Every structure is written in structure tokens, then in C-alpha cells.
Amino acid sequence: MDTYDDDQAALRVRQVIGAELRAARARVGISQRELASRTSMSHATIRRFENAERAIDVLQLLKICSALDADAGQILDIAQDQGQ
């Protein structure tokens, strides 16, 4: 796999994770600002994760999933399946 393919795969994984986080947030019925408050992250950071503009690390994912009562493992499984 060349660098372009790696970059495209990474973008796709970020897009899937962002979509899953957005869907989980919608199920809970809270805004990005409320999620930011619950996780002590900035609104801009939450927006960037959801829009695949920024990669999320595992600790950030766990913190967000905890606030949303979402399963981080399931989100990663979906990202692995759809991100390839």
C-alpha cells in the first residue's frame, strides 16, 4: 500500500468514526456543545472529530463514548469493517 492509499484509508476510518459518534450523540439527544461540556473538550474538537477533520486517540474516544453511553469497541469494529 502506498502513502496515498494509507492516507485515504485513514480518512475513511476518521469518517466512519465521526459518523458513529454523531449518530450516538443524536441518539442521546445532546448538542456538540453539551458533549464538549460533558467531556471537558472544546466544541471545536468535537466538531472536528465528527467531521473527520481530526484523528481521535483511544483515550478521547473512550471519554466521548462514556459520555454518550456508547460502545467504543463497537465503533472501532465498524470503522475497521467500513474503513477498508
Tab-separated table of N, CA and C in Angstrom:
chain	number	residue	atom	x	y	z
A	1	MET	N	0.841	-1.173	0.000
A	1	MET	CA	0.000	0.000	0.000
A	1	MET	C	0.892	1.244	0.000
A	2	ASP	N	0.608	2.194	-0.880
A	2	ASP	CA	1.439	3.389	-0.904
A	2	ASP	C	0.860	4.466	0.022
A	3	THR	N	1.566	5.580	0.118
A	3	THR	CA	1.173	6.641	1.030
A	3	THR	C	-0.219	7.165	0.722
A	4	TYR	N	-0.550	7.324	-0.549
A	4	TYR	CA	-1.876	7.809	-0.924
A	4	TYR	C	-2.957	6.872	-0.400
A	5	ASP	N	-2.769	5.568	-0.577
A	5	ASP	CA	-3.732	4.588	-0.089
A	5	ASP	C	-3.851	4.642	1.432
A	6	ASP	N	-2.713	4.785	2.113
A	6	ASP	CA	-2.722	4.895	3.574
A	6	ASP	C	-3.500	6.125	4.014
A	7	ASP	N	-3.268	7.246	3.347
A	7	ASP	CA	-3.972	8.482	3.679
A	7	ASP	C	-5.471	8.342	3.447
A	8	GLN	N	-5.836	7.703	2.337
A	8	GLN	CA	-7.256	7.502	2.018
A	8	GLN	C	-7.912	6.575	3.042
A	9	ALA	N	-7.213	5.526	3.450
A	9	ALA	CA	-7.745	4.596	4.444
A	9	ALA	C	-7.919	5.291	5.787
A	10	ALA	N	-6.947	6.108	6.174
A	10	ALA	CA	-7.037	6.833	7.438
A	10	ALA	C	-8.213	7.811	7.416
A	11	LEU	N	-8.397	8.492	6.298
A	11	LEU	CA	-9.529	9.414	6.167
A	11	LEU	C	-10.843	8.653	6.285
A	12	ARG	N	-10.940	7.524	5.632
A	12	ARG	CA	-12.181	6.738	5.680
A	12	ARG	C	-12.478	6.281	7.107
A	13	VAL	N	-11.467	5.854	7.840
A	13	VAL	CA	-11.664	5.453	9.238
A	13	VAL	C	-12.141	6.637	10.060
A	14	ARG	N	-11.530	7.803	9.870
A	14	ARG	CA	-11.969	9.003	10.596
A	14	ARG	C	-13.417	9.345	10.257
A	15	GLN	N	-13.789	9.188	8.985
A	15	GLN	CA	-15.162	9.486	8.568
A	15	GLN	C	-16.160	8.538	9.230
A	16	VAL	N	-15.831	7.278	9.281
A	16	VAL	CA	-16.738	6.299	9.896
A	16	VAL	C	-16.868	6.557	11.393
A	17	ILE	N	-15.750	6.784	12.061
A	17	ILE	CA	-15.802	7.065	13.497
A	17	ILE	C	-16.604	8.335	13.749
A	18	GLY	N	-16.369	9.368	12.962
A	18	GLY	CA	-17.118	10.616	13.123
A	18	GLY	C	-18.606	10.417	12.947
A	19	ALA	N	-18.988	9.654	11.943
A	19	ALA	CA	-20.410	9.387	11.700
A	19	ALA	C	-21.021	8.598	12.855
A	20	GLU	N	-20.283	7.643	13.375
A	20	GLU	CA	-20.782	6.845	14.503
A	20	GLU	C	-20.926	7.691	15.767
A	21	LEU	N	-19.975	8.577	15.999
A	21	LEU	CA	-20.076	9.461	17.163
A	21	LEU	C	-21.258	10.418	17.017
A	22	ARG	N	-21.450	10.944	15.817
A	22	ARG	CA	-22.576	11.843	15.559
A	22	ARG	C	-23.902	11.115	15.794
A	23	ALA	N	-23.995	9.882	15.310
A	23	ALA	CA	-25.217	9.096	15.484
A	23	ALA	C	-25.465	8.790	16.964
A	24	ALA	N	-24.418	8.454	17.691
A	24	ALA	CA	-24.562	8.178	19.127
A	24	ALA	C	-24.999	9.431	19.870
A	25	ARG	N	-24.443	10.562	19.496
A	25	ARG	CA	-24.829	11.831	20.128
A	25	ARG	C	-26.290	12.158	19.831
A	26	ALA	N	-26.714	11.891	18.610
A	26	ALA	CA	-28.107	12.146	18.228
A	26	ALA	C	-29.054	11.239	19.016
A	27	ARG	N	-28.652	9.986	19.219
A	27	ARG	CA	-29.497	9.063	19.995
A	27	ARG	C	-29.697	9.561	21.419
A	28	VAL	N	-28.644	10.155	21.984
A	28	VAL	CA	-28.735	10.697	23.344
A	28	VAL	C	-29.499	12.020	23.338
A	29	GLY	N	-29.487	12.699	22.197
A	29	GLY	CA	-30.222	13.946	22.067
A	29	GLY	C	-29.523	15.160	22.654
A	30	ILE	N	-28.200	15.186	22.510
A	30	ILE	CA	-27.450	16.344	23.011
A	30	ILE	C	-26.700	17.016	21.873
A	31	SER	N	-26.357	18.257	22.092
A	31	SER	CA	-25.616	19.032	21.098
A	31	SER	C	-24.120	18.751	21.211
A	32	GLN	N	-23.399	19.208	20.206
A	32	GLN	CA	-21.936	19.113	20.275
A	32	GLN	C	-21.419	19.900	21.471
A	33	ARG	N	-22.005	21.041	21.723
A	33	ARG	CA	-21.566	21.856	22.873
A	33	ARG	C	-21.786	21.126	24.193
A	34	GLU	N	-22.918	20.455	24.334
A	34	GLU	CA	-23.192	19.700	25.556
A	34	GLU	C	-22.205	18.544	25.694
A	35	LEU	N	-21.921	17.856	24.592
A	35	LEU	CA	-20.942	16.772	24.642
A	35	LEU	C	-19.567	17.317	25.017
A	36	ALA	N	-19.217	18.454	24.467
A	36	ALA	CA	-17.936	19.084	24.814
A	36	ALA	C	-17.875	19.364	26.313
A	37	SER	N	-18.954	19.878	26.850
A	37	SER	CA	-19.008	20.170	28.283
A	37	SER	C	-18.866	18.893	29.112
A	38	ARG	N	-19.550	17.849	28.709
A	38	ARG	CA	-19.512	16.581	29.454
A	38	ARG	C	-18.148	15.903	29.401
A	39	THR	N	-17.367	16.198	28.383
A	39	THR	CA	-16.067	15.544	28.213
A	39	THR	C	-14.882	16.460	28.507
A	40	SER	N	-15.153	17.704	28.839
A	40	SER	CA	-14.100	18.713	29.063
A	40	SER	C	-13.228	18.896	27.830
A	41	MET	N	-13.850	18.758	26.656
A	41	MET	CA	-13.180	19.039	25.391
A	41	MET	C	-13.829	20.283	24.800
A	42	SER	N	-13.162	20.894	23.856
A	42	SER	CA	-13.754	22.066	23.227
A	42	SER	C	-14.815	21.651	22.209
A	43	HIS	N	-15.725	22.562	21.963
A	43	HIS	CA	-16.741	22.324	20.931
A	43	HIS	C	-16.062	22.085	19.591
A	44	ALA	N	-15.024	22.844	19.293
A	44	ALA	CA	-14.308	22.698	18.024
A	44	ALA	C	-13.706	21.300	17.886
A	45	THR	N	-13.192	20.750	18.963
A	45	THR	CA	-12.615	19.408	18.925
A	45	THR	C	-13.691	18.379	18.604
A	46	ILE	N	-14.829	18.465	19.261
A	46	ILE	CA	-15.938	17.540	18.991
A	46	ILE	C	-16.367	17.661	17.536
A	47	ARG	N	-16.510	18.887	17.057
A	47	ARG	CA	-16.910	19.120	15.659
A	47	ARG	C	-15.893	18.511	14.695
A	48	ARG	N	-14.619	18.698	14.987
A	48	ARG	CA	-13.571	18.161	14.102
A	48	ARG	C	-13.570	16.634	14.084
A	49	PHE	N	-13.817	16.012	15.236
A	49	PHE	CA	-13.921	14.552	15.248
A	49	PHE	C	-15.093	14.092	14.391
A	50	GLU	N	-16.243	14.698	14.593
A	50	GLU	CA	-17.438	14.287	13.860
A	50	GLU	C	-17.316	14.538	12.358
A	51	ASN	N	-16.574	15.550	11.971
A	51	ASN	CA	-16.401	15.892	10.558
A	51	ASN	C	-15.140	15.285	9.941
A	52	ALA	N	-14.490	14.393	10.669
A	52	ALA	CA	-13.289	13.691	10.192
A	52	ALA	C	-12.152	14.648	9.844
A	53	GLU	N	-12.131	15.788	10.502
A	53	GLU	CA	-11.067	16.769	10.275
A	53	GLU	C	-9.881	16.546	11.205
A	54	ARG	N	-10.075	15.684	12.197
A	54	ARG	CA	-9.024	15.431	13.178
A	54	ARG	C	-9.109	13.971	13.609
A	55	ALA	N	-7.946	13.342	13.729
A	55	ALA	CA	-7.906	11.964	14.221
A	55	ALA	C	-8.177	11.954	15.721
A	56	ILE	N	-8.844	10.925	16.160
A	56	ILE	CA	-9.161	10.776	17.579
A	56	ILE	C	-8.256	9.712	18.178
A	57	ASP	N	-7.762	9.944	19.375
A	57	ASP	CA	-6.964	8.891	20.006
A	57	ASP	C	-7.875	8.041	20.891
A	58	VAL	N	-7.359	6.939	21.340
A	58	VAL	CA	-8.170	5.970	22.082
A	58	VAL	C	-8.741	6.570	23.360
A	59	LEU	N	-7.945	7.320	24.094
A	59	LEU	CA	-8.441	7.899	25.342
A	59	LEU	C	-9.569	8.896	25.086
A	60	GLN	N	-9.441	9.691	24.030
A	60	GLN	CA	-10.515	10.624	23.680
A	60	GLN	C	-11.783	9.864	23.277
A	61	LEU	N	-11.622	8.804	22.495
A	61	LEU	CA	-12.761	8.000	22.083
A	61	LEU	C	-13.456	7.397	23.301
A	62	LEU	N	-12.690	6.867	24.238
A	62	LEU	CA	-13.274	6.287	25.442
A	62	LEU	C	-14.030	7.329	26.264
A	63	LYS	N	-13.470	8.515	26.371
A	63	LYS	CA	-14.114	9.580	27.134
A	63	LYS	C	-15.440	9.982	26.486
A	64	ILE	N	-15.438	10.144	25.182
A	64	ILE	CA	-16.658	10.519	24.462
A	64	ILE	C	-17.690	9.399	24.559
A	65	CYS	N	-17.254	8.174	24.356
A	65	CYS	CA	-18.185	7.046	24.428
A	65	CYS	C	-18.790	6.909	25.822
A	66	SER	N	-18.015	7.167	26.836
A	66	SER	CA	-18.531	7.131	28.196
A	66	SER	C	-19.633	8.178	28.377
A	67	ALA	N	-19.414	9.365	27.861
A	67	ALA	CA	-20.409	10.443	27.972
A	67	ALA	C	-21.675	10.133	27.177
A	68	LEU	N	-21.532	9.333	26.124
A	68	LEU	CA	-22.674	9.007	25.264
A	68	LEU	C	-23.266	7.632	25.568
A	69	ASP	N	-22.692	6.927	26.526
A	69	ASP	CA	-23.086	5.553	26.827
A	69	ASP	C	-23.037	4.707	25.556
A	70	ALA	N	-21.954	4.890	24.814
A	70	ALA	CA	-21.739	4.170	23.558
A	70	ALA	C	-20.600	3.176	23.745
A	71	ASP	N	-20.548	2.185	22.885
A	71	ASP	CA	-19.549	1.129	22.949
A	71	ASP	C	-18.386	1.456	22.009
A	72	ALA	N	-17.256	1.838	22.583
A	72	ALA	CA	-16.079	2.198	21.775
A	72	ALA	C	-15.611	1.027	20.929
A	73	GLY	N	-15.668	-0.171	21.473
A	73	GLY	CA	-15.256	-1.346	20.717
A	73	GLY	C	-16.110	-1.564	19.483
A	74	GLN	N	-17.398	-1.349	19.640
A	74	GLN	CA	-18.302	-1.496	18.504
A	74	GLN	C	-17.998	-0.447	17.437
A	75	ILE	N	-17.735	0.774	17.866
A	75	ILE	CA	-17.400	1.842	16.913
A	75	ILE	C	-16.120	1.488	16.163
A	76	LEU	N	-15.122	0.972	16.865
A	76	LEU	CA	-13.870	0.590	16.210
A	76	LEU	C	-14.083	-0.593	15.265
A	77	ASP	N	-14.925	-1.535	15.665
A	77	ASP	CA	-15.238	-2.665	14.766
A	77	ASP	C	-15.885	-2.169	13.474
A	78	ILE	N	-16.833	-1.259	13.602
A	78	ILE	CA	-17.496	-0.693	12.424
A	78	ILE	C	-16.480	0.041	11.551
A	79	ALA	N	-15.617	0.822	12.187
A	79	ALA	CA	-14.589	1.558	11.448
A	79	ALA	C	-13.646	0.612	10.725
A	80	GLN	N	-13.299	-0.494	11.368
A	80	GLN	CA	-12.418	-1.460	10.724
A	80	GLN	C	-13.106	-2.097	9.521
A	81	ASP	N	-14.371	-2.463	9.689
A	81	ASP	CA	-15.120	-3.103	8.602
A	81	ASP	C	-15.345	-2.160	7.429
A	82	GLN	N	-15.743	-0.932	7.719
A	82	GLN	CA	-16.114	0.007	6.659
A	82	GLN	C	-14.947	0.845	6.165
A	83	GLY	N	-13.880	0.900	6.949
A	83	GLY	CA	-12.756	1.747	6.591
A	83	GLY	C	-11.761	1.133	5.635
A	84	GLN	N	-12.001	-0.100	5.250
A	84	GLN	CA	-11.047	-0.772	4.375
A	84	GLN	C	-11.387	-0.603	2.929
